[in-house]
Coordinates of C-alpha atoms (C1' of nucleotides) in Angstrom, one line a residue:
Chain H
M1 CA -3.6 9.5 -27.9
R2 CA -1.0 7.2 -26.2
T3 CA 0.8 4.9 -28.7
L4 CA -0.4 1.4 -28.2
T5 CA 2.1 -1.3 -27.5
E6 CA 2.3 -4.4 -29.7
Q7 CA 0.3 -6.5 -27.2
E8 CA -2.4 -3.9 -26.9
I9 CA -2.9 -3.8 -30.6
I10 CA -3.1 -7.6 -30.8
R11 CA -5.8 -7.5 -28.1
R12 CA -7.8 -4.8 -29.7
E13 CA -7.7 -6.9 -32.9
A14 CA -8.9 -9.9 -30.9
L15 CA -11.7 -7.8 -29.7
Q16 CA -12.7 -6.9 -33.2
Q17 CA -12.5 -10.5 -34.3
L18 CA -14.8 -11.7 -31.3
R19 CA -17.3 -9.1 -32.6
E20 CA -17.0 -10.4 -36.1
L21 CA -17.8 -14.0 -34.8
G22 CA -20.9 -12.6 -33.2
I23 CA -19.5 -12.7 -29.6
D24 CA -20.2 -9.6 -27.5
P25 CA -16.9 -9.1 -25.6
Y26 CA -18.8 -7.0 -23.0
P27 CA -22.2 -8.8 -22.7
A28 CA -25.0 -7.0 -20.8
E29 CA -26.8 -10.0 -19.4
A30 CA -25.6 -11.5 -16.0
F31 CA -23.8 -14.8 -16.0
E32 CA -25.2 -16.8 -13.2
V33 CA -22.6 -18.2 -10.8
N34 CA -23.3 -21.1 -8.4
S35 CA -20.0 -21.9 -6.7
S36 CA -16.6 -20.5 -6.1
A37 CA -13.0 -21.6 -6.5
K38 CA -12.6 -21.7 -2.8
H39 CA -15.6 -23.6 -2.1
I40 CA -14.7 -26.2 -4.7
K41 CA -11.2 -26.6 -3.5
E42 CA -12.2 -27.0 0.1
N43 CA -15.1 -29.3 -0.4
Y44 CA -14.6 -31.5 -3.5
T45 CA -14.0 -35.1 -2.9
E46 CA -14.5 -38.2 -5.2
D47 CA -17.2 -39.3 -3.0
Q48 CA -19.1 -36.0 -3.3
K49 CA -18.8 -35.6 -7.0
D50 CA -22.5 -35.8 -7.6
Q51 CA -22.7 -32.3 -6.1
F52 CA -20.1 -30.9 -8.3
Q53 CA -21.7 -31.9 -11.8
N54 CA -23.3 -28.5 -12.7
I55 CA -20.8 -25.9 -11.5
S56 CA -20.9 -22.4 -13.0
L57 CA -18.0 -20.1 -12.2
A58 CA -16.9 -16.6 -13.4
G59 CA -13.4 -15.1 -13.2
R60 CA -10.2 -13.9 -14.8
I61 CA -8.0 -16.2 -16.9
M62 CA -4.6 -16.1 -15.0
T63 CA -2.6 -18.7 -17.0
K64 CA -3.3 -20.7 -20.2
R65 CA -1.5 -23.8 -21.1
V66 CA -2.5 -25.0 -24.6
M67 CA -1.5 -28.6 -25.5
G68 CA -3.2 -29.0 -29.0
K69 CA -6.6 -30.3 -28.6
A70 CA -6.8 -29.9 -25.0
S71 CA -5.8 -27.1 -22.7
F72 CA -5.4 -26.2 -19.0
A73 CA -6.1 -22.6 -17.7
E74 CA -6.3 -21.1 -14.3
L75 CA -9.3 -19.1 -13.3
K76 CA -9.2 -16.5 -10.5
D77 CA -12.5 -15.3 -8.9
S78 CA -13.0 -13.4 -5.8
T79 CA -12.2 -16.3 -3.6
G80 CA -9.1 -17.7 -5.2
R81 CA -7.8 -19.8 -8.1
I82 CA -8.8 -23.0 -9.7
Q83 CA -7.6 -24.8 -12.7
L84 CA -9.8 -25.3 -15.7
Y85 CA -9.6 -28.1 -18.3
V86 CA -10.8 -27.3 -21.7
N87 CA -11.2 -30.0 -24.3
R88 CA -11.7 -29.0 -28.0
D89 CA -14.4 -31.6 -28.8
E90 CA -16.4 -30.9 -25.7
I91 CA -16.8 -27.1 -25.9
A92 CA -17.1 -27.4 -29.8
P93 CA -18.8 -30.8 -30.2
G94 CA -19.9 -30.2 -33.8
E95 CA -17.9 -29.7 -37.0
D96 CA -17.2 -26.2 -36.2
K97 CA -14.3 -26.1 -33.9
T98 CA -14.1 -22.2 -33.8
L99 CA -15.0 -21.8 -30.2
Y100 CA -11.8 -23.7 -29.2
N101 CA -9.4 -23.2 -32.1
T102 CA -10.1 -19.5 -32.5
V103 CA -11.9 -18.1 -29.5
F104 CA -10.3 -19.9 -26.7
K105 CA -6.7 -20.6 -28.2
K106 CA -6.3 -17.3 -30.0
L107 CA -8.7 -14.6 -28.9
L108 CA -8.7 -15.1 -25.1
D109 CA -5.9 -13.6 -23.2
L110 CA -4.6 -13.6 -19.7
G111 CA -6.7 -11.1 -17.7
D112 CA -10.0 -11.7 -19.7
Y113 CA -13.1 -12.4 -17.6
I114 CA -15.0 -15.6 -18.7
G115 CA -17.9 -17.6 -17.4
V116 CA -17.6 -21.4 -17.4
K117 CA -19.9 -24.3 -16.7
G118 CA -18.8 -27.9 -16.2
Y119 CA -18.0 -30.5 -13.6
V120 CA -15.2 -31.1 -11.2
F121 CA -12.7 -33.8 -11.3
T122 CA -9.2 -34.6 -10.0
T123 CA -6.3 -34.7 -12.6
K124 CA -3.6 -37.3 -12.7
M125 CA -1.4 -34.9 -10.8
G126 CA -4.0 -34.5 -8.1
E127 CA -5.2 -31.1 -8.9
I128 CA -9.0 -30.4 -8.4
T129 CA -10.1 -28.9 -11.7
L130 CA -13.2 -27.9 -13.4
H131 CA -13.8 -29.8 -16.6
V132 CA -15.5 -27.1 -18.9
R133 CA -18.4 -27.9 -21.1
E134 CA -19.6 -24.3 -21.8
L135 CA -17.5 -21.1 -22.0
K136 CA -18.6 -17.6 -22.3
V137 CA -16.7 -14.4 -22.8
L138 CA -17.6 -11.9 -20.0
S139 CA -15.2 -9.0 -20.4
K140 CA -12.2 -8.6 -22.7
S141 CA -8.9 -7.2 -21.1
L142 CA -7.0 -4.9 -23.3
R143 CA -3.9 -4.5 -21.2
P144 CA -1.6 -7.3 -20.4
L145 CA -1.4 -8.1 -16.7
P146 CA 2.0 -8.4 -15.0
V147 CA 2.9 -12.1 -15.1
V148 CA 3.8 -13.5 -11.6
K149 CA 4.6 -17.2 -11.4
K150 CA 5.1 -19.4 -8.5
T151 CA 7.0 -22.7 -7.9
V152 CA 7.7 -24.8 -4.8
D153 CA 11.4 -25.2 -3.9
P154 CA 11.9 -29.0 -3.8
G155 CA 14.5 -28.5 -1.2
T156 CA 12.8 -26.3 1.4
G157 CA 9.1 -26.9 0.3
K158 CA 8.8 -23.1 0.4
E159 CA 6.9 -21.2 -2.3
V160 CA 9.2 -19.3 -4.6
I161 CA 7.7 -16.2 -6.5
H162 CA 9.2 -15.4 -9.9
D163 CA 9.1 -12.0 -11.4
A164 CA 6.9 -10.6 -8.6
F165 CA 5.0 -7.3 -9.4
S166 CA 7.1 -5.5 -6.9
N167 CA 7.7 -1.9 -8.0
P168 CA 6.1 0.0 -5.1
E169 CA 5.2 3.0 -7.2
L170 CA 3.2 0.9 -9.7
R171 CA 1.7 -1.2 -6.9
Y172 CA 0.3 1.8 -5.2
R173 CA -0.7 3.7 -8.3
R174 CA -2.4 0.7 -9.8
R175 CA -3.7 -1.0 -6.7
Y176 CA -6.1 -2.9 -8.8
L177 CA -3.2 -4.8 -10.4
D178 CA -1.5 -5.4 -7.0
L179 CA -4.7 -6.9 -5.8
I180 CA -5.1 -9.1 -8.8
V181 CA -1.6 -10.5 -9.2
N182 CA 0.0 -10.2 -5.7
D183 CA -1.4 -12.8 -3.4
G184 CA -1.6 -11.6 0.2
V185 CA -2.5 -8.0 -0.6
K186 CA -6.2 -8.7 -0.6
E187 CA -5.9 -10.5 2.7
T188 CA -4.2 -7.4 4.3
F189 CA -7.2 -5.3 3.4
V190 CA -9.8 -7.8 4.4
T191 CA -8.0 -7.9 7.8
R192 CA -8.2 -4.1 7.9
S193 CA -12.0 -4.3 7.3
R194 CA -12.5 -7.1 9.9
I195 CA -10.5 -5.0 12.5
I196 CA -13.0 -2.2 12.0
T197 CA -15.9 -4.6 12.2
A198 CA -14.7 -6.2 15.3
M199 CA -14.1 -2.7 16.9
R200 CA -17.5 -1.5 15.9
R201 CA -19.0 -4.6 17.3
Y202 CA -17.3 -4.2 20.6
F203 CA -18.5 -0.7 21.0
D204 CA -22.0 -1.5 19.8
D205 CA -22.3 -4.4 22.3
H206 CA -21.5 -2.0 25.1
G207 CA -24.3 0.3 24.0
W208 CA -22.1 3.1 22.6
L209 CA -23.5 5.1 19.6
E210 CA -21.6 5.5 16.4
V211 CA -22.0 9.1 15.3
E212 CA -20.8 11.5 12.4
T213 CA -19.3 14.8 13.1
P214 CA -18.0 17.5 10.7
V215 CA -15.0 17.1 8.6
L216 CA -15.2 20.8 7.6
Q217 CA -14.4 22.6 10.7
S218 CA -14.2 26.4 11.3
V219 CA -11.9 26.2 14.3
Q220 CA -8.6 24.1 14.3
G221 CA -8.7 22.1 17.4
G222 CA -8.7 18.7 19.1
A223 CA -5.0 17.8 18.3
A224 CA -1.7 19.5 17.5
A225 CA -1.1 19.3 13.8
R226 CA -1.1 21.6 10.7
P227 CA -4.3 21.5 9.0
F228 CA -5.4 21.6 5.3
K229 CA -7.2 24.8 4.6
T230 CA -10.1 25.2 2.2
H231 CA -12.8 27.7 1.5
H232 CA -16.6 27.8 1.4
N233 CA -17.7 29.9 -1.6
T234 CA -21.3 30.8 -0.4
L235 CA -20.2 31.7 3.1
D236 CA -16.9 33.2 1.7
R237 CA -15.0 32.0 4.7
P238 CA -12.1 29.6 5.3
Y239 CA -12.6 26.1 6.6
F240 CA -10.1 23.4 8.0
L241 CA -10.2 19.8 7.2
R242 CA -10.4 18.2 10.6
I243 CA -7.2 17.1 12.3
A244 CA -9.4 15.6 15.1
N245 CA -13.0 15.4 16.0
E246 CA -12.6 15.4 19.7
I247 CA -14.4 18.7 20.3
Y248 CA -17.5 17.6 18.5
L249 CA -17.7 14.3 20.2
K250 CA -17.5 16.0 23.6
K251 CA -20.3 18.4 22.6
L252 CA -22.4 15.2 22.1
I253 CA -21.4 14.0 25.7
V254 CA -22.6 17.4 26.9
G255 CA -25.8 16.6 24.9
G256 CA -26.5 13.6 27.2
F257 CA -25.2 10.5 25.2
E258 CA -23.4 8.0 27.6
G259 CA -21.0 6.9 24.9
V260 CA -20.2 8.1 21.5
Y261 CA -17.6 7.0 18.9
E262 CA -16.8 7.9 15.3
I263 CA -14.4 6.0 12.9
G264 CA -13.3 8.3 10.1
K265 CA -10.8 10.2 8.0
M266 CA -8.5 12.8 9.7
F267 CA -6.3 15.1 7.6
R268 CA -3.0 16.4 8.5
N269 CA -0.8 18.6 6.4
E270 CA 2.4 17.1 7.3
G271 CA 5.2 15.0 5.8
M272 CA 4.6 11.6 4.4
D273 CA 6.7 8.5 5.3
R274 CA 6.0 4.9 6.1
T275 CA 3.9 5.6 9.2
H276 CA 2.2 8.9 7.9
N277 CA -0.3 9.5 5.2
P278 CA -1.9 13.0 4.8
E279 CA -5.4 11.4 5.3
Y280 CA -5.7 8.6 7.7
T281 CA -8.3 6.8 9.7
A282 CA -8.9 7.4 13.4
M283 CA -11.4 6.0 15.9
E284 CA -12.3 8.3 18.7
I285 CA -14.6 7.2 21.7
Y286 CA -15.9 9.2 24.6
V287 CA -17.6 7.5 27.5
A288 CA -19.3 9.5 30.3
H289 CA -18.7 8.8 34.0
K290 CA -15.4 7.0 33.4
D291 CA -11.7 8.0 33.9
Y292 CA -8.4 7.1 32.2
H293 CA -7.9 4.1 34.5
W294 CA -11.1 2.7 33.3
M295 CA -10.1 3.4 29.7
M296 CA -6.8 1.6 30.0
E297 CA -8.7 -1.5 31.0
M298 CA -11.2 -1.0 28.2
V299 CA -8.4 -0.7 25.7
E300 CA -6.7 -3.9 26.9
S301 CA -10.0 -5.7 26.6
L302 CA -10.8 -4.1 23.1
L303 CA -7.5 -4.9 21.6
A304 CA -7.4 -8.5 23.0
Y305 CA -10.9 -8.9 21.5
I306 CA -10.0 -7.6 18.1
A307 CA -6.9 -9.7 17.9
Q308 CA -8.8 -12.8 19.0
E309 CA -11.8 -12.1 16.6
V310 CA -9.6 -11.2 13.5
L311 CA -6.4 -13.5 14.0
G312 CA -7.6 -16.0 16.4
T313 CA -5.0 -15.3 19.0
T314 CA -3.6 -12.3 21.1
Q315 CA -0.1 -13.4 20.2
V316 CA 0.6 -11.5 17.0
P317 CA 3.8 -12.0 15.0
Y318 CA 5.4 -8.7 14.0
G319 CA 8.8 -8.6 12.4
D320 CA 11.1 -10.3 14.8
H321 CA 8.7 -10.0 17.7
I322 CA 5.6 -11.7 19.1
L323 CA 3.3 -8.9 20.3
D324 CA 1.0 -10.0 23.1
F325 CA -2.2 -8.0 23.3
Q326 CA -3.4 -9.9 26.3
G327 CA -3.7 -7.4 29.1
P328 CA -2.9 -5.9 31.5
Y329 CA -0.2 -3.8 29.8
P330 CA 2.7 -2.4 31.9
R331 CA 2.1 1.2 33.0
L332 CA 4.8 3.8 33.3
T333 CA 4.7 7.4 34.0
I334 CA 6.5 9.4 31.4
F335 CA 8.9 10.4 34.1
E336 CA 9.5 6.8 35.1
A337 CA 10.0 5.8 31.6
I338 CA 12.6 8.6 30.9
Q339 CA 14.4 7.6 34.2
K340 CA 14.1 3.9 33.2
Y341 CA 15.4 4.1 29.6
G342 CA 17.4 7.3 29.7
D343 CA 18.6 7.3 33.4
I344 CA 17.5 10.9 33.6
D345 CA 15.2 12.4 36.2
V346 CA 13.3 15.2 34.5
S347 CA 10.5 15.4 36.9
D348 CA 11.7 18.5 38.7
M349 CA 13.6 20.1 35.9
D350 CA 12.8 23.7 34.7
E351 CA 12.9 24.8 31.1
D352 CA 16.6 25.7 31.1
Q353 CA 17.5 22.5 32.6
L354 CA 15.3 20.5 30.1
R355 CA 17.1 22.4 27.2
A356 CA 20.4 21.4 28.6
V357 CA 19.3 17.7 28.6
C358 CA 18.2 18.2 24.9
K359 CA 21.6 19.7 23.9
K360 CA 23.4 16.7 25.6
L361 CA 21.2 14.3 23.7
H362 CA 21.8 16.2 20.5
I363 CA 17.9 16.9 20.1
E364 CA 17.2 19.9 18.0
V365 CA 15.1 22.4 19.9
D366 CA 13.8 26.0 19.1
S367 CA 12.6 28.8 21.1
S368 CA 8.9 28.1 20.6
M369 CA 9.2 24.8 22.6
G370 CA 7.8 25.0 26.2
K371 CA 8.5 22.5 29.0
G372 CA 5.9 20.0 27.9
K373 CA 7.3 19.9 24.4
L374 CA 10.9 19.5 25.7
I375 CA 9.9 16.6 27.8
D376 CA 8.1 15.1 24.8
E377 CA 11.3 15.4 22.7
I378 CA 13.3 13.6 25.4
F379 CA 10.9 10.9 25.6
G380 CA 10.8 10.3 22.0
E381 CA 14.6 10.2 21.8
V382 CA 15.2 7.8 24.7
V383 CA 12.1 5.8 25.4
E384 CA 9.8 5.3 22.4
K385 CA 11.9 2.8 20.5
N386 CA 12.2 0.5 23.6
L387 CA 8.4 0.1 24.0
I388 CA 7.8 -3.0 21.8
Q389 CA 5.2 -4.9 23.7
P390 CA 2.1 -2.9 24.5
T391 CA 2.9 -0.4 27.2
Y392 CA 1.0 2.5 28.6
I393 CA 2.9 5.8 29.2
I394 CA 0.8 7.8 31.7
D395 CA 0.6 11.3 33.5
Y396 CA 1.9 13.7 30.9
P397 CA 2.9 17.3 31.6
I398 CA 0.1 19.8 31.3
E399 CA 1.6 22.1 28.8
M400 CA 1.4 19.5 26.0
T401 CA -2.1 18.5 26.7
P402 CA -4.7 21.3 26.7
L403 CA -7.9 19.1 26.6
A404 CA -7.0 16.8 29.5
K405 CA -8.0 17.0 33.1
K406 CA -5.4 18.0 35.7
H407 CA -4.1 15.0 37.6
R408 CA -6.0 14.2 40.7
E409 CA -2.8 14.1 42.9
K410 CA 0.3 15.2 40.9
E411 CA 0.8 19.0 40.3
G412 CA 1.6 20.0 36.8
L413 CA 0.5 16.8 35.2
V414 CA -2.7 15.7 33.4
E415 CA -4.6 12.3 33.4
R416 CA -3.5 11.1 30.1
F417 CA -2.1 7.9 28.6
E418 CA -0.6 6.8 25.4
L419 CA -0.4 3.3 24.3
F420 CA 2.9 2.4 22.6
V421 CA 3.4 -0.8 20.5
N422 CA 6.5 -1.6 18.5
G423 CA 7.9 1.8 19.4
K424 CA 4.9 3.7 18.0
E425 CA 2.0 5.4 19.6
I426 CA -1.2 3.7 18.6
A427 CA -3.7 5.2 21.1
N428 CA -4.0 8.3 23.1
A429 CA -6.5 9.0 26.0
Y430 CA -7.5 11.3 28.7
S431 CA -9.7 11.8 31.6
E432 CA -11.4 14.7 29.7
L433 CA -11.2 18.2 31.0
N434 CA -14.7 19.3 31.9
D435 CA -13.9 22.4 34.0
P436 CA -14.9 25.3 31.6
I437 CA -12.7 27.9 33.4
D438 CA -9.6 25.6 33.4
Q439 CA -10.3 24.9 29.7
R440 CA -10.4 28.6 28.8
E441 CA -7.1 29.1 30.6
R442 CA -5.6 26.2 28.7
F443 CA -6.7 27.8 25.4
E444 CA -5.3 31.1 26.4
E445 CA -2.1 29.3 27.0
Q446 CA -2.3 27.8 23.4
L447 CA -2.7 31.2 22.1
R448 CA 0.4 32.3 23.8
L449 CA 2.2 29.3 22.3
A450 CA 0.9 30.3 18.8
E451 CA 2.3 33.8 19.3
R452 CA 5.5 32.3 20.3
G453 CA 5.7 30.6 16.8
D454 CA 3.9 27.3 17.4
D455 CA 1.9 26.7 14.3
E456 CA 0.3 23.6 15.8
A457 CA -1.3 25.4 18.8
M458 CA -5.0 25.1 19.1
G459 CA -7.4 28.0 18.5
M460 CA -9.9 29.4 21.0
D461 CA -13.1 27.5 20.6
E462 CA -15.8 29.6 22.2
D463 CA -18.7 27.2 21.2
F464 CA -16.9 24.4 23.0
L465 CA -16.4 26.5 26.1
R466 CA -20.1 27.4 26.0
A467 CA -20.9 23.8 25.9
L468 CA -18.7 23.0 28.9
E469 CA -20.2 25.9 30.8
Y470 CA -23.6 24.1 30.4
G471 CA -21.8 21.1 32.1
M472 CA -20.1 18.0 30.8
P473 CA -20.1 14.9 33.0
P474 CA -16.7 13.4 33.9
T475 CA -15.7 11.6 30.7
S476 CA -12.9 9.6 29.4
G477 CA -11.9 9.7 25.7
L478 CA -9.8 7.7 23.5
G479 CA -8.3 7.8 20.0
I480 CA -6.8 4.9 18.1
G481 CA -4.9 5.2 14.8
I482 CA -6.7 2.6 12.7
D483 CA -4.0 2.4 10.0
R484 CA -1.2 1.7 12.6
L485 CA -3.3 -0.9 14.3
T486 CA -3.9 -2.6 11.1
M487 CA -0.1 -2.5 10.4
L488 CA 0.6 -4.2 13.6
L489 CA -2.0 -6.9 13.1
T490 CA -1.0 -7.6 9.4
N491 CA 2.8 -7.5 10.0
Q492 CA 3.2 -4.6 7.7
T493 CA 6.0 -1.9 8.1
S494 CA 4.5 0.7 5.7
I495 CA 1.3 2.6 6.0
Q496 CA 1.0 2.5 2.2
E497 CA 0.5 -1.3 2.5
V498 CA -2.8 -0.9 4.6
I499 CA -4.3 2.1 2.7
F500 CA -5.7 1.1 -0.7
F501 CA -4.8 4.3 -2.4
P502 CA -2.1 6.0 -0.5
Q503 CA -1.1 9.6 -1.4
M504 CA 1.1 9.9 -4.4
R505 CA 2.5 12.8 -6.3
D506 CA 0.9 13.2 -9.8
E507 CA 2.2 11.0 -12.6
N508 CA 4.2 13.0 -15.2
Chain B
rG1 C1' 12.2 20.0 3.4
rA2 C1' 17.5 17.5 3.7
rU3 C1' 20.6 13.3 2.3
rU4 C1' 21.5 8.6 -0.2
rC5 C1' 20.1 5.1 -3.9
rC6 C1' 16.9 4.0 -8.0
rG7 C1' 14.1 5.1 -13.1
rU8 C1' 16.3 0.4 -19.7
rA9 C1' 10.5 -4.3 -23.4
rG10 C1' 3.8 -5.5 -20.7
rC11 C1' 6.4 -7.4 -15.8
rU12 C1' 11.1 -8.6 -13.1
rC13 C1' 16.0 -7.3 -14.1
rA14 C1' 21.0 -7.4 -16.6
rG15 C1' 24.3 -4.1 -19.5
rC16 C1' 27.0 0.0 -21.7
rC17 C1' 34.9 2.7 -18.0
rG18 C1' 30.7 7.0 -24.5
rG19 C1' 29.8 4.1 -30.8
rU20 C1' 21.4 4.2 -30.1
rA21 C1' 20.8 -2.5 -26.2
rG22 C1' 20.0 -8.0 -23.8
rA23 C1' 17.8 -12.3 -20.7
rG24 C1' 13.5 -14.7 -18.3
rC25 C1' 8.4 -14.6 -18.3
rA26 C1' 4.5 -12.2 -21.3
rC27 C1' 3.3 -11.6 -26.9
rU28 C1' 3.1 -13.8 -32.3
rU29 C1' 3.4 -18.3 -35.8
rG30 C1' 3.7 -23.6 -35.7
rA31 C1' 3.6 -28.7 -33.0
rC32 C1' 1.3 -31.2 -29.0
rU33 C1' -5.9 -34.5 -25.8
rU34 C1' -4.1 -34.7 -18.0
rU35 C1' -0.6 -29.9 -17.9
rU36 C1' 0.7 -26.8 -13.7
rA37 C1' 7.1 -21.6 -13.9
rA38 C1' 3.9 -27.1 -19.1
rU39 C1' 7.2 -28.5 -23.3
rC40 C1' 9.6 -27.9 -28.2
rA41 C1' 10.8 -24.9 -32.7
rA42 C1' 10.9 -20.1 -35.1
rG43 C1' 9.8 -14.8 -34.6
rG44 C1' 8.3 -9.6 -33.2
rG45 C1' 8.7 -5.8 -29.6
rG46 C1' 12.4 -0.2 -26.7
rU47 C1' 11.2 8.2 -27.1
rC48 C1' 17.2 3.2 -22.2
rC49 C1' 12.1 9.0 -17.1
rU50 C1' 12.3 14.4 -19.2
rG51 C1' 15.5 18.8 -20.5
rG52 C1' 20.1 21.0 -20.9
rG53 C1' 25.7 20.4 -21.1
rU54 C1' 30.5 18.0 -22.6
rU55 C1' 31.6 15.3 -27.1
rC56 C1' 32.4 13.8 -33.9
rG57 C1' 28.8 10.9 -31.2
rA58 C1' 25.2 10.3 -24.7
rU59 C1' 20.8 5.2 -22.8
rU60 C1' 25.9 5.4 -20.6
rC61 C1' 29.6 11.1 -18.1
rC62 C1' 28.1 16.2 -15.8
rC63 C1' 23.9 19.6 -14.3
rA64 C1' 18.8 20.5 -13.5
rG65 C1' 13.9 18.8 -13.3
rC66 C1' 10.1 14.9 -12.6
rG67 C1' 8.7 10.2 -10.1
rG68 C1' 9.7 6.3 -6.5
rA69 C1' 12.2 4.0 -2.0
rA70 C1' 15.1 4.3 2.4
rU71 C1' 17.0 7.5 6.4
rC72 C1' 16.3 12.1 8.9
rA73 C1' 13.1 16.4 10.2
rC74 C1' 7.6 17.6 11.2
rC75 C1' 3.6 14.4 12.8
rA76 C1' -0.2 10.0 14.4

RNA sequence: GAUUCCGUAGCUCAGCCGGUAGAGCACUUGACUUUUAAUCAAGGGGUCCUGGGUUCGAUUCCCAGCGGAAUCACCA
């Protein structure tokens, strides 16, 4: 057993004393709440005080200022904080002052949950406050919370935070504490939820169907990444956690749905940094009888809608920039982009020439890389960081995109776009390849890359080919990284700030 | 996976060119019936991340490990 700290011992003793006084520190019965901190602070006025006479609130004690026979405290509920005023002779009107002198002053600590009933008033200092008449212990806290205090700088009028709970490791491991004591953390996650809600509403309003497809997959496919491997005992065979769900969603398009989408976790066995978590959330959507041009317009409309719904504007502050999600976004082919930002024309280069360019740019290459991969490397080096405002990069080399349809005009390219914002890819889309014979050849090319040492190459998926052989209508598909989109719309630079419980190594 | 930096009280941090440690808030005791980083007085609290090495002596120096952050690589 862990050794308790002094403060923890004191709190356990307080717990015991509450029980000795006949107070259950963890009562079973519900405490009825009829208002909230936010509602009171936004709606209370002197004229309306009749409506604030019988308020019942529940929440956590965040500060306590005892001044003899009267005290102030701050209560935090799910909507925010409100000040409480507690007067000895009102909560303990008889001879016995135990409820105030012992229970409130000594046995209640910062972090405890209490229920309070009373009326609202405004203090001399102008703070809207609940004048407490009744107080009930709802849940005793046995560990001290980090104490964060705030003041307003008289010079600048800006809020100054003292002793912020800022250690990233503790914040992520104990996200519940982060949410309790650090203002703004909760808002980020509320925004994340609202982004997903808005996206779902947009799709649903267009009549596209939300579906679920397997997370455990027998064939690695749909994207280029290293998978997590697992094993099914009864079947005694290996499975992969999905790195994408593209193949399954297209099978549903074959099945006759006009539009299907899925929002869910993907798993990639790659490094972790401030834009990558081993499990992350992606949205993929497939719509029949559309192409990638249509999809670009849809994405512009979708992102403007989400920004407007969630933030009330399409002009989104991010770091030093204002990102404007109002379409249309500029469109550059990958070759034009490399020409524009790198002053290099790679459009007619062969593999050896591309390798020479990489060498000149000090890009590390290895023998497993084909033409498409080399172009992607050059693009990453010279272009990506320049794409701050939403920008489409279109028409990728065929070698790096085995599931996209060949370009209708340009030899050697596919109908694909990626959307870049703030130098990062946040969406990827194709006119989907629906020619089963071409698809089989592309898979065979992937197998050759795998033999060459590419451990991210896709496997041959016979059932998918069979589905395509039955016939898939022309379809456009899109994937959006929900975590990165959330980072952009909440002005966060680390993916750990938009995932409640980011991957961490074990403690100890 | 590589490099750099970091790991000291519940939290945020200082410190020790080697002699086992401090501050603010939090906590305890007392005072205080409109405070808001409440105030005033007194007080308690530490395996200085872990393990080795050097040394009479290591929290401090060296090495290794663990955990975190940043940058890079892989990737979305």
